[in-house]
mmCIF file of C-alpha atoms in Angstrom:
data_model
loop_
_atom_site.group_PDB
_atom_site.id
_atom_site.type_symbol
_atom_site.label_atom_id
_atom_site.label_comp_id
_atom_site.label_asym_id
_atom_site.label_seq_id
_atom_site.Cartn_x
_atom_site.Cartn_y
_atom_site.Cartn_z
ATOM 1 C CA MET I 1 -10.380 58.984 -27.278
ATOM 2 C CA ASP I 2 -12.127 55.604 -27.125
ATOM 3 C CA ALA I 3 -15.867 56.358 -26.982
ATOM 4 C CA ASP I 4 -16.761 52.792 -25.980
ATOM 5 C CA LYS I 5 -14.706 53.041 -22.798
ATOM 6 C CA LYS I 6 -16.030 55.136 -19.944
ATOM 7 C CA ILE I 7 -14.983 56.675 -16.645
ATOM 8 C CA LEU I 8 -17.628 57.215 -13.989
ATOM 9 C CA ILE I 9 -17.375 60.277 -11.739
ATOM 10 C CA ALA I 10 -19.704 60.255 -8.727
ATOM 11 C CA ASP I 11 -19.450 63.382 -6.577
ATOM 12 C CA SER I 12 -22.083 65.665 -5.061
ATOM 13 C CA SER I 13 -19.894 68.727 -5.685
ATOM 14 C CA SER I 14 -20.215 70.133 -9.194
ATOM 15 C CA PHE I 15 -16.936 71.991 -8.621
ATOM 16 C CA ASP I 16 -15.035 68.796 -7.793
ATOM 17 C CA ARG I 17 -16.645 66.991 -10.737
ATOM 18 C CA SER I 18 -15.456 69.778 -13.024
ATOM 19 C CA ILE I 19 -11.888 69.486 -11.678
ATOM 20 C CA ILE I 20 -11.896 65.713 -12.249
ATOM 21 C CA PHE I 21 -13.464 66.132 -15.682
ATOM 22 C CA GLY I 22 -10.793 68.633 -16.657
ATOM 23 C CA ALA I 23 -8.017 66.365 -15.426
ATOM 24 C CA LEU I 24 -9.323 63.348 -17.343
ATOM 25 C CA LYS I 25 -10.661 64.902 -20.531
ATOM 26 C CA ASN I 26 -9.423 63.390 -23.782
ATOM 27 C CA THR I 27 -9.059 59.975 -22.150
ATOM 28 C CA TYR I 28 -12.318 58.000 -22.131
ATOM 29 C CA THR I 29 -15.954 59.080 -22.309
ATOM 30 C CA ILE I 30 -16.885 60.541 -18.923
ATOM 31 C CA ILE I 31 -20.251 60.008 -17.253
ATOM 32 C CA GLU I 32 -21.207 61.893 -14.110
ATOM 33 C CA THR I 33 -23.653 61.688 -11.243
ATOM 34 C CA ASN I 34 -24.123 63.477 -7.929
ATOM 35 C CA ASN I 35 -25.503 60.616 -5.801
ATOM 36 C CA GLY I 36 -24.652 57.073 -4.802
ATOM 37 C CA ILE I 37 -27.824 55.344 -6.015
ATOM 38 C CA LYS I 38 -27.321 56.624 -9.552
ATOM 39 C CA ALA I 39 -23.632 55.693 -9.421
ATOM 40 C CA LEU I 40 -24.569 52.120 -8.537
ATOM 41 C CA GLU I 41 -27.147 52.038 -11.332
ATOM 42 C CA TYR I 42 -24.543 53.187 -13.863
ATOM 43 C CA LEU I 43 -22.092 50.569 -12.659
ATOM 44 C CA MET I 44 -24.604 47.725 -12.758
ATOM 45 C CA SER I 45 -26.054 48.621 -16.153
ATOM 46 C CA ASP I 46 -22.870 49.543 -18.034
ATOM 47 C CA MET I 47 -20.188 47.409 -16.408
ATOM 48 C CA ASP I 48 -18.747 46.222 -19.730
ATOM 49 C CA HIS I 49 -17.844 49.776 -20.756
ATOM 50 C CA ILE I 50 -16.905 51.460 -17.473
ATOM 51 C CA LYS I 51 -13.163 51.025 -17.024
ATOM 52 C CA LEU I 52 -12.675 53.209 -13.938
ATOM 53 C CA ALA I 53 -14.916 54.691 -11.238
ATOM 54 C CA ILE I 54 -14.084 57.737 -9.100
ATOM 55 C CA ILE I 55 -16.459 57.917 -6.152
ATOM 56 C CA ASP I 56 -16.638 60.410 -3.274
ATOM 57 C CA ILE I 57 -17.147 58.850 0.138
ATOM 58 C CA SER I 58 -19.736 61.491 1.139
ATOM 59 C CA LEU I 59 -22.265 60.922 -1.648
ATOM 60 C CA PRO I 60 -25.915 61.456 -0.699
ATOM 61 C CA ARG I 61 -28.483 58.613 -0.748
ATOM 62 C CA MET I 62 -25.700 55.993 -0.688
ATOM 63 C CA ASP I 63 -22.170 56.897 0.372
ATOM 64 C CA GLY I 64 -19.042 55.858 -1.502
ATOM 65 C CA TYR I 65 -18.216 53.001 0.850
ATOM 66 C CA ASP I 66 -21.671 51.465 0.354
ATOM 67 C CA VAL I 67 -21.412 51.809 -3.422
ATOM 68 C CA LEU I 68 -18.003 50.143 -3.293
ATOM 69 C CA GLN I 69 -19.246 47.276 -1.131
ATOM 70 C CA HIS I 70 -22.235 46.639 -3.374
ATOM 71 C CA ILE I 71 -20.295 46.685 -6.611
ATOM 72 C CA LYS I 72 -17.442 44.499 -5.370
ATOM 73 C CA THR I 73 -19.904 41.657 -4.758
ATOM 74 C CA MET I 74 -20.326 41.400 -8.550
ATOM 75 C CA GLU I 75 -17.902 38.977 -10.179
ATOM 76 C CA GLN I 76 -17.337 41.171 -13.247
ATOM 77 C CA ALA I 77 -16.501 44.164 -11.022
ATOM 78 C CA LYS I 78 -13.692 42.544 -9.052
ATOM 79 C CA LYS I 79 -11.062 43.798 -11.514
ATOM 80 C CA LEU I 80 -12.619 47.260 -11.934
ATOM 81 C CA PRO I 81 -10.340 49.999 -10.532
ATOM 82 C CA ILE I 82 -12.334 52.137 -8.103
ATOM 83 C CA VAL I 83 -10.850 55.304 -6.606
ATOM 84 C CA LEU I 84 -12.478 56.772 -3.516
ATOM 85 C CA THR I 85 -12.084 60.473 -2.784
ATOM 86 C CA GLY I 86 -12.775 62.576 0.293
ATOM 87 C CA THR I 87 -11.944 65.793 2.088
ATOM 88 C CA GLU I 88 -10.605 63.914 5.121
ATOM 89 C CA ALA I 89 -7.682 61.635 4.351
ATOM 90 C CA THR I 90 -7.667 60.116 7.822
ATOM 91 C CA LYS I 91 -6.019 56.808 8.528
ATOM 92 C CA GLU I 92 -9.449 55.312 9.218
ATOM 93 C CA ASN I 93 -10.894 56.507 5.891
ATOM 94 C CA ILE I 94 -7.936 55.303 3.854
ATOM 95 C CA LEU I 95 -7.762 51.896 5.496
ATOM 96 C CA LYS I 96 -11.517 51.470 5.201
ATOM 97 C CA ALA I 97 -11.278 52.240 1.476
ATOM 98 C CA PHE I 98 -8.579 49.629 0.901
ATOM 99 C CA GLN I 99 -10.284 47.032 3.068
ATOM 100 C CA TYR I 100 -13.486 47.443 1.056
ATOM 101 C CA GLY I 101 -11.597 46.901 -2.195
ATOM 102 C CA ALA I 102 -10.717 50.391 -3.463
ATOM 103 C CA SER I 103 -7.681 50.703 -5.717
ATOM 104 C CA ASP I 104 -6.778 54.095 -4.258
ATOM 105 C CA PHE I 105 -7.927 56.888 -1.958
ATOM 106 C CA ILE I 106 -7.175 60.452 -3.055
ATOM 107 C CA ALA I 107 -7.724 63.392 -0.747
ATOM 108 C CA LYS I 108 -9.329 66.664 -1.784
ATOM 109 C CA PRO I 109 -8.499 69.286 -2.905
ATOM 110 C CA PHE I 110 -6.979 67.830 -6.073
ATOM 111 C CA GLU I 111 -3.943 69.029 -7.959
ATOM 112 C CA PRO I 112 -5.206 68.238 -11.491
ATOM 113 C CA GLU I 113 -2.013 66.936 -13.111
ATOM 114 C CA PHE I 114 -1.060 64.779 -10.136
ATOM 115 C CA PHE I 115 -4.645 63.479 -9.931
ATOM 116 C CA ARG I 116 -4.562 62.638 -13.642
ATOM 117 C CA GLN I 117 -1.282 60.747 -13.418
ATOM 118 C CA ARG I 118 -2.265 58.867 -10.300
ATOM 119 C CA VAL I 119 -5.660 57.812 -11.633
ATOM 120 C CA LEU I 120 -4.515 56.959 -15.150
ATOM 121 C CA SER I 121 -1.796 54.683 -13.756
ATOM 122 C CA LEU I 122 -4.685 52.360 -12.931
ATOM 123 C CA LEU I 123 -5.623 52.293 -16.616
ATOM 124 C CA GLY I 124 -2.115 51.728 -17.973
ATOM 125 C CA SER I 125 -1.603 49.913 -21.231
ATOM 126 C CA SER I 126 -0.172 46.404 -21.029
ATOM 127 C CA SER I 127 3.345 47.851 -21.255
ATOM 128 C CA LYS I 128 2.624 50.027 -18.226
ATOM 129 C CA ILE I 129 0.996 47.377 -16.032
ATOM 130 C CA PRO I 130 3.583 47.357 -13.236
ATOM 131 C CA GLY I 131 3.976 43.605 -12.891
ATOM 132 C CA LYS I 132 4.646 42.768 -16.539
ATOM 133 C CA ALA I 133 8.362 43.599 -16.687
ATOM 134 C CA LEU I 134 8.931 42.072 -13.251
ATOM 135 C CA ASN I 135 7.209 38.847 -14.302
ATOM 136 C CA ARG I 136 9.494 38.631 -17.335
ATOM 137 C CA LEU I 137 12.723 39.164 -15.371
ATOM 138 C CA VAL I 138 11.982 36.583 -12.712
ATOM 139 C CA THR I 139 10.650 34.051 -15.230
ATOM 140 C CA ASN I 140 13.845 34.286 -17.265
ATOM 141 C CA SER I 141 15.996 34.222 -14.119
ATOM 142 C CA ALA I 142 14.345 31.014 -12.915
ATOM 143 C CA ASN I 143 15.986 29.186 -15.818
ATOM 144 C CA ASN I 144 19.405 29.775 -14.220
ATOM 145 C CA ILE I 145 18.492 29.342 -10.577
ATOM 146 C CA ASP I 146 21.524 27.232 -9.592
ATOM 147 C CA VAL I 147 23.972 29.812 -10.978
ATOM 148 C CA ILE I 148 22.025 32.618 -9.281
ATOM 149 C CA LYS I 149 22.060 30.856 -5.908
ATOM 150 C CA GLU I 150 25.823 30.366 -6.064
ATOM 151 C CA TYR I 151 26.418 34.016 -7.022
ATOM 152 C CA ASP I 152 23.972 35.243 -4.377
ATOM 153 C CA LYS I 153 25.657 33.137 -1.677
ATOM 154 C CA PHE I 154 29.052 34.679 -2.445
ATOM 155 C CA LEU I 155 27.858 38.288 -2.852
ATOM 156 C CA ASN I 156 25.557 38.136 0.156
ATOM 157 C CA LYS I 157 28.359 36.962 2.446
ATOM 158 C CA THR I 158 30.743 39.613 1.097
ATOM 159 C CA LEU I 159 28.162 42.374 1.549
ATOM 160 C CA ARG I 160 27.296 41.370 5.109
ATOM 161 C CA ASN I 161 30.982 41.314 6.065
ATOM 162 C CA LEU I 162 31.501 44.800 4.609
ATOM 163 C CA TYR I 163 28.367 46.109 6.327
ATOM 164 C CA SER I 164 29.507 44.646 9.636
ATOM 165 C CA VAL I 165 33.037 46.040 9.472
ATOM 166 C CA ARG I 166 31.865 49.523 8.499
ATOM 167 C CA GLN I 167 28.645 49.399 10.564
ATOM 168 C CA ILE I 168 26.560 50.382 7.553
ATOM 169 C CA GLU I 169 23.493 48.287 8.376
ATOM 170 C CA SER I 170 22.539 45.435 10.660
ATOM 171 C CA PRO I 171 21.920 41.890 9.344
ATOM 172 C CA TYR I 172 18.413 42.059 10.800
ATOM 173 C CA HIS I 173 17.671 45.185 8.764
ATOM 174 C CA LEU I 174 18.509 43.324 5.554
ATOM 175 C CA LYS I 175 16.396 40.376 6.680
ATOM 176 C CA ARG I 176 13.386 42.551 7.471
ATOM 177 C CA ILE I 177 13.590 44.441 4.164
ATOM 178 C CA SER I 178 13.750 41.224 2.163
ATOM 179 C CA LEU I 179 10.858 39.626 4.061
ATOM 180 C CA PHE I 180 8.720 42.800 3.988
ATOM 181 C CA THR I 181 9.294 42.873 0.231
ATOM 182 C CA GLY I 182 8.257 39.253 -0.164
ATOM 183 C CA THR I 183 5.175 39.794 1.981
ATOM 184 C CA LEU I 184 3.972 42.742 -0.104
ATOM 185 C CA LEU I 185 4.529 40.848 -3.359
ATOM 186 C CA LYS I 186 2.548 37.857 -2.132
ATOM 187 C CA VAL I 187 -0.400 40.125 -1.373
ATOM 188 C CA LEU I 188 -0.060 41.806 -4.779
ATOM 189 C CA CYS I 189 -0.248 38.415 -6.466
ATOM 190 C CA LYS I 190 -3.756 38.070 -5.060
ATOM 191 C CA ASN I 191 -4.774 41.356 -6.750
ATOM 192 C CA SER I 192 -5.140 40.827 -10.510
ATOM 193 C CA ALA I 193 -5.110 44.586 -11.170
ATOM 194 C CA SER I 194 -1.449 44.714 -10.099
ATOM 195 C CA GLY I 195 -0.366 42.622 -13.065
ATOM 196 C CA VAL I 196 1.823 40.580 -10.705
ATOM 197 C CA ASN I 197 1.555 36.831 -11.157
ATOM 198 C CA LEU I 198 4.450 35.151 -9.407
ATOM 199 C CA ASN I 199 4.931 31.789 -7.739
ATOM 200 C CA GLU I 200 6.851 31.199 -4.505
ATOM 201 C CA SER I 201 10.191 30.485 -6.196
ATOM 202 C CA GLN I 202 9.917 33.648 -8.305
ATOM 203 C CA ILE I 203 9.154 35.773 -5.257
ATOM 204 C CA GLU I 204 12.183 34.170 -3.607
ATOM 205 C CA LEU I 205 14.365 35.616 -6.397
ATOM 206 C CA ILE I 206 13.085 39.114 -5.677
ATOM 207 C CA ILE I 207 13.658 38.589 -1.958
ATOM 208 C CA ARG I 208 17.265 37.679 -2.784
ATOM 209 C CA ALA I 209 17.664 40.743 -5.019
ATOM 210 C CA SER I 210 16.205 43.135 -2.431
ATOM 211 C CA VAL I 211 19.116 42.485 -0.065
ATOM 212 C CA TYR I 212 21.379 44.507 -2.391
ATOM 213 C CA HIS I 213 19.258 47.666 -2.389
ATOM 214 C CA ASP I 214 21.937 49.650 -0.521
ATOM 215 C CA ILE I 215 25.045 47.950 -1.891
ATOM 216 C CA GLY I 216 26.187 51.328 -3.227
ATOM 217 C CA LYS I 217 26.752 52.572 0.328
ATOM 218 C CA ILE I 218 30.043 50.689 0.396
ATOM 219 C CA ALA I 219 31.305 53.410 -1.994
ATOM 220 C CA ILE I 220 30.220 56.282 0.299
ATOM 221 C CA PRO I 221 32.657 57.718 2.923
ATOM 222 C CA ASP I 222 32.006 56.749 6.547
ATOM 223 C CA GLU I 223 31.732 60.360 7.737
ATOM 224 C CA ILE I 224 28.699 60.787 5.457
ATOM 225 C CA LEU I 225 27.084 57.422 6.216
ATOM 226 C CA GLN I 226 27.362 57.898 9.959
ATOM 227 C CA ASN I 227 25.733 61.334 9.963
ATOM 228 C CA PRO I 228 22.872 61.182 7.386
ATOM 229 C CA ASP I 229 20.629 63.715 9.151
ATOM 230 C CA ASN I 230 23.141 66.568 9.222
ATOM 231 C CA LEU I 231 24.664 66.674 5.759
ATOM 232 C CA THR I 232 25.643 69.676 3.697
ATOM 233 C CA GLU I 233 24.132 70.036 0.228
ATOM 234 C CA GLU I 234 27.303 68.636 -1.305
ATOM 235 C CA GLN I 235 27.355 65.690 1.124
ATOM 236 C CA THR I 236 23.688 64.973 0.387
ATOM 237 C CA ILE I 237 24.495 64.661 -3.315
ATOM 238 C CA ILE I 238 27.280 62.217 -2.461
ATOM 239 C CA TYR I 239 24.995 60.228 -0.138
ATOM 240 C CA ASN I 240 22.216 60.018 -2.728
ATOM 241 C CA SER I 241 24.710 58.707 -5.276
ATOM 242 C CA HIS I 242 24.693 55.360 -3.449
ATOM 243 C CA THR I 243 21.826 54.447 -5.777
ATOM 244 C CA THR I 244 23.775 54.890 -9.013
ATOM 245 C CA LYS I 245 26.993 53.586 -7.465
ATOM 246 C CA GLY I 246 25.108 50.472 -6.427
ATOM 247 C CA SER I 247 23.876 49.842 -9.953
ATOM 248 C CA ASP I 248 27.440 50.380 -11.258
ATOM 249 C CA ILE I 249 28.816 47.792 -8.818
ATOM 250 C CA LEU I 250 26.195 45.242 -9.838
ATOM 251 C CA ARG I 251 26.907 45.793 -13.548
ATOM 252 C CA ILE I 252 30.511 44.618 -13.121
ATOM 253 C CA ASN I 253 29.461 40.977 -13.469
ATOM 254 C CA ASN I 254 28.760 40.200 -17.126
ATOM 255 C CA ASN I 255 27.852 36.515 -16.843
ATOM 256 C CA PRO I 256 24.988 36.057 -19.360
ATOM 257 C CA GLN I 257 23.367 33.448 -17.125
ATOM 258 C CA LEU I 258 22.988 36.130 -14.450
ATOM 259 C CA SER I 259 21.837 38.959 -16.728
ATOM 260 C CA ASP I 260 18.132 38.974 -15.809
ATOM 261 C CA PHE I 261 18.756 38.504 -12.082
ATOM 262 C CA LEU I 262 21.382 41.252 -12.181
ATOM 263 C CA GLN I 263 18.941 43.547 -13.963
ATOM 264 C CA LEU I 264 16.512 42.884 -11.130
ATOM 265 C CA THR I 265 19.137 43.845 -8.529
ATOM 266 C CA ILE I 266 20.173 46.893 -10.587
ATOM 267 C CA ASN I 267 16.566 48.106 -10.841
ATOM 268 C CA ILE I 268 16.209 47.881 -7.071
ATOM 269 C CA ALA I 269 19.572 49.444 -6.182
ATOM 270 C CA GLN I 270 19.160 52.333 -8.605
ATOM 271 C CA SER I 271 15.483 53.141 -8.106
ATOM 272 C CA HIS I 272 14.531 52.228 -4.535
ATOM 273 C CA HIS I 273 14.510 55.928 -3.561
ATOM 274 C CA GLU I 274 12.280 57.011 -6.441
ATOM 275 C CA SER I 275 8.783 58.149 -5.401
ATOM 276 C CA TRP I 276 5.385 57.602 -6.975
ATOM 277 C CA ASP I 277 4.839 61.380 -7.215
ATOM 278 C CA GLY I 278 8.188 62.015 -8.898
ATOM 279 C CA SER I 279 9.846 63.603 -5.859
ATOM 280 C CA GLY I 280 12.497 60.919 -5.379
ATOM 281 C CA TYR I 281 16.019 60.358 -6.661
ATOM 282 C CA PRO I 282 18.262 59.801 -8.610
ATOM 283 C CA HIS I 283 16.172 60.403 -11.759
ATOM 284 C CA GLY I 284 12.843 61.752 -10.474
ATOM 285 C CA LEU I 285 10.924 58.858 -12.023
ATOM 286 C CA LYS I 286 7.175 58.902 -11.536
ATOM 287 C CA GLY I 287 4.434 56.278 -11.238
ATOM 288 C CA ASN I 288 4.960 53.039 -13.103
ATOM 289 C CA ASP I 289 8.085 54.349 -14.786
ATOM 290 C CA ILE I 290 9.650 53.078 -11.551
ATOM 291 C CA PRO I 291 10.260 49.301 -11.661
ATOM 292 C CA LEU I 292 7.757 47.542 -9.409
ATOM 293 C CA SER I 293 10.557 45.712 -7.598
ATOM 294 C CA ALA I 294 12.049 49.082 -6.617
ATOM 295 C CA GLN I 295 8.643 50.506 -5.668
ATOM 296 C CA THR I 296 8.135 47.556 -3.314
ATOM 297 C CA VAL I 297 11.572 47.830 -1.714
ATOM 298 C CA ASN I 298 11.080 51.590 -1.319
ATOM 299 C CA LEU I 299 7.954 51.020 0.763
ATOM 300 C CA ALA I 300 9.650 48.226 2.727
ATOM 301 C CA VAL I 301 12.649 50.457 3.507
ATOM 302 C CA ASP I 302 10.497 53.389 4.603
ATOM 303 C CA PHE I 303 8.232 51.186 6.698
ATOM 304 C CA ASP I 304 11.309 49.771 8.431
ATOM 305 C CA ARG I 305 12.696 53.269 9.009
ATOM 306 C CA PHE I 306 9.428 54.438 10.558
ATOM 307 C CA SER I 307 9.021 51.356 12.747
ATOM 308 C CA ARG I 308 12.451 50.299 13.978
ATOM 309 C CA ASP I 309 12.755 52.934 16.731
ATOM 310 C CA PHE I 310 9.623 51.566 18.412
ATOM 311 C CA TYR I 311 10.640 47.907 18.658
ATOM 312 C CA GLY I 312 10.253 46.737 22.234
ATOM 313 C CA ILE I 313 8.658 50.030 23.293
ATOM 314 C CA THR I 314 5.079 49.572 22.147
ATOM 315 C CA ASP I 315 2.798 46.870 20.783
ATOM 316 C CA ASN I 316 1.535 49.295 18.111
ATOM 317 C CA VAL I 317 4.645 49.339 15.918
ATOM 318 C CA PHE I 318 2.749 48.413 12.747
ATOM 319 C CA GLU I 319 0.055 51.013 13.356
ATOM 320 C CA ILE I 320 2.596 53.782 14.058
ATOM 321 C CA ALA I 321 4.600 53.058 10.901
ATOM 322 C CA LEU I 322 1.481 52.650 8.745
ATOM 323 C CA GLU I 323 0.161 55.993 9.934
ATOM 324 C CA LYS I 324 3.404 57.631 8.789
ATOM 325 C CA ILE I 325 3.163 55.882 5.415
ATOM 326 C CA LEU I 326 -0.396 57.177 5.027
ATOM 327 C CA GLU I 327 0.730 60.724 5.811
ATOM 328 C CA LEU I 328 3.146 60.397 2.883
ATOM 329 C CA GLN I 329 0.865 58.343 0.664
ATOM 330 C CA ASN I 330 1.638 60.377 -2.472
ATOM 331 C CA LYS I 331 5.118 58.831 -2.432
ATOM 332 C CA TYR I 332 3.889 55.269 -2.873
ATOM 333 C CA ASN I 333 1.961 53.204 -5.386
ATOM 334 C CA PRO I 334 -1.566 52.863 -3.945
ATOM 335 C CA ILE I 335 -1.649 49.130 -4.686
ATOM 336 C CA LEU I 336 1.360 48.749 -2.383
ATOM 337 C CA ILE I 337 -0.260 50.758 0.409
ATOM 338 C CA ARG I 338 -3.283 48.525 0.020
ATOM 339 C CA ALA I 339 -1.047 45.439 0.192
ATOM 340 C CA LEU I 340 0.627 46.795 3.328
ATOM 341 C CA SER I 341 -2.723 47.420 5.005
ATOM 342 C CA HIS I 342 -3.530 43.720 4.544
ATOM 343 C CA SER I 343 -0.168 42.495 5.882
ATOM 344 C CA GLU I 344 -0.228 43.421 9.577
ATOM 345 C CA ALA I 345 -0.169 39.905 11.027
ATOM 346 C CA VAL I 346 2.709 38.679 8.832
ATOM 347 C CA ILE I 347 4.783 41.828 9.262
ATOM 348 C CA ASN I 348 4.358 41.801 13.034
ATOM 349 C CA LYS I 349 5.739 38.238 13.065
ATOM 350 C CA ILE I 350 8.758 39.377 11.026
ATOM 351 C CA ILE I 351 9.385 42.268 13.429
ATOM 352 C CA GLU I 352 9.053 39.939 16.417
ATOM 353 C CA LYS I 353 11.513 37.450 14.945
ATOM 354 C CA TYR I 354 14.051 40.001 13.672
ATOM 355 C CA PRO I 355 13.900 43.045 15.994
ATOM 356 C CA GLU I 356 16.484 45.778 15.776
ATOM 357 C CA ARG I 357 19.087 45.210 18.438
ATOM 358 C CA LYS I 358 19.711 48.279 20.588
#
């Protein structure tokens, strides 16, 4: 345990503080308080050593939102991960937390091990910062951009033709997923805590790679693809194998000039159904063990699934889909939910331009 590094717990409930303390013991030195004024004092006086703050929104004297607003005005606090907690995980509370600059919002009561994993992901070592591996892949890929564009042009056309013939997905679905993915990554690049530092051309590579997230479905029988909501257990296993089959298809090409771009596409195809809480498939990966590219596509795919049925029916498509995402927030990286909450205007334009055709 590093005694010079500290975690601040600010909660009026001694019971909840004890749960958090137990979940985070043997990490950093833990300091506690039961009111907002004292929490702010700790943060202002010991900013160099506090590496994470966990603050309840219902603190007396100064609530968690006010503490967050005050501390985020300090330049040295802009990179400090702050987790807000509360007994009511309403859409309004969660969005307010993200809009004020929180890194996450976790609802009470806590499951200690899940709480520990979710909070400590914000303190990951450099190897666990989610953007590091992604930055490396796209930086290396950029050196072979002409070869990648030629390969992408051929594979993209082939995939769209197969999808059209077998009615696997619509071209507009692929377009929305790729643009949703790019939108989320651009917002992440503005958040230094994400570890994502990409330029426009690098994000364009990930947009290209995201199109192949479901390429493995071409290896799944039509009777399973056309009836995904009423599958037997055996059929579900076959359907879920589209992730590993997709990565196998993409591995066929062994051109060394494409290796990093192909790894990017493989990561997305294989892991875009993994979940932040470990409940996904095919390998049950958890947290930042899931490649960030796949985490981003996962959220884009689910957002599209929750929104597409409401195109042309209501003007509140974004709000409806976001509310569903928030209900399932344990499935997603909190930095991506935060990015989504800041993307309404751009995503609405994408939906307007590429609506699902009935």
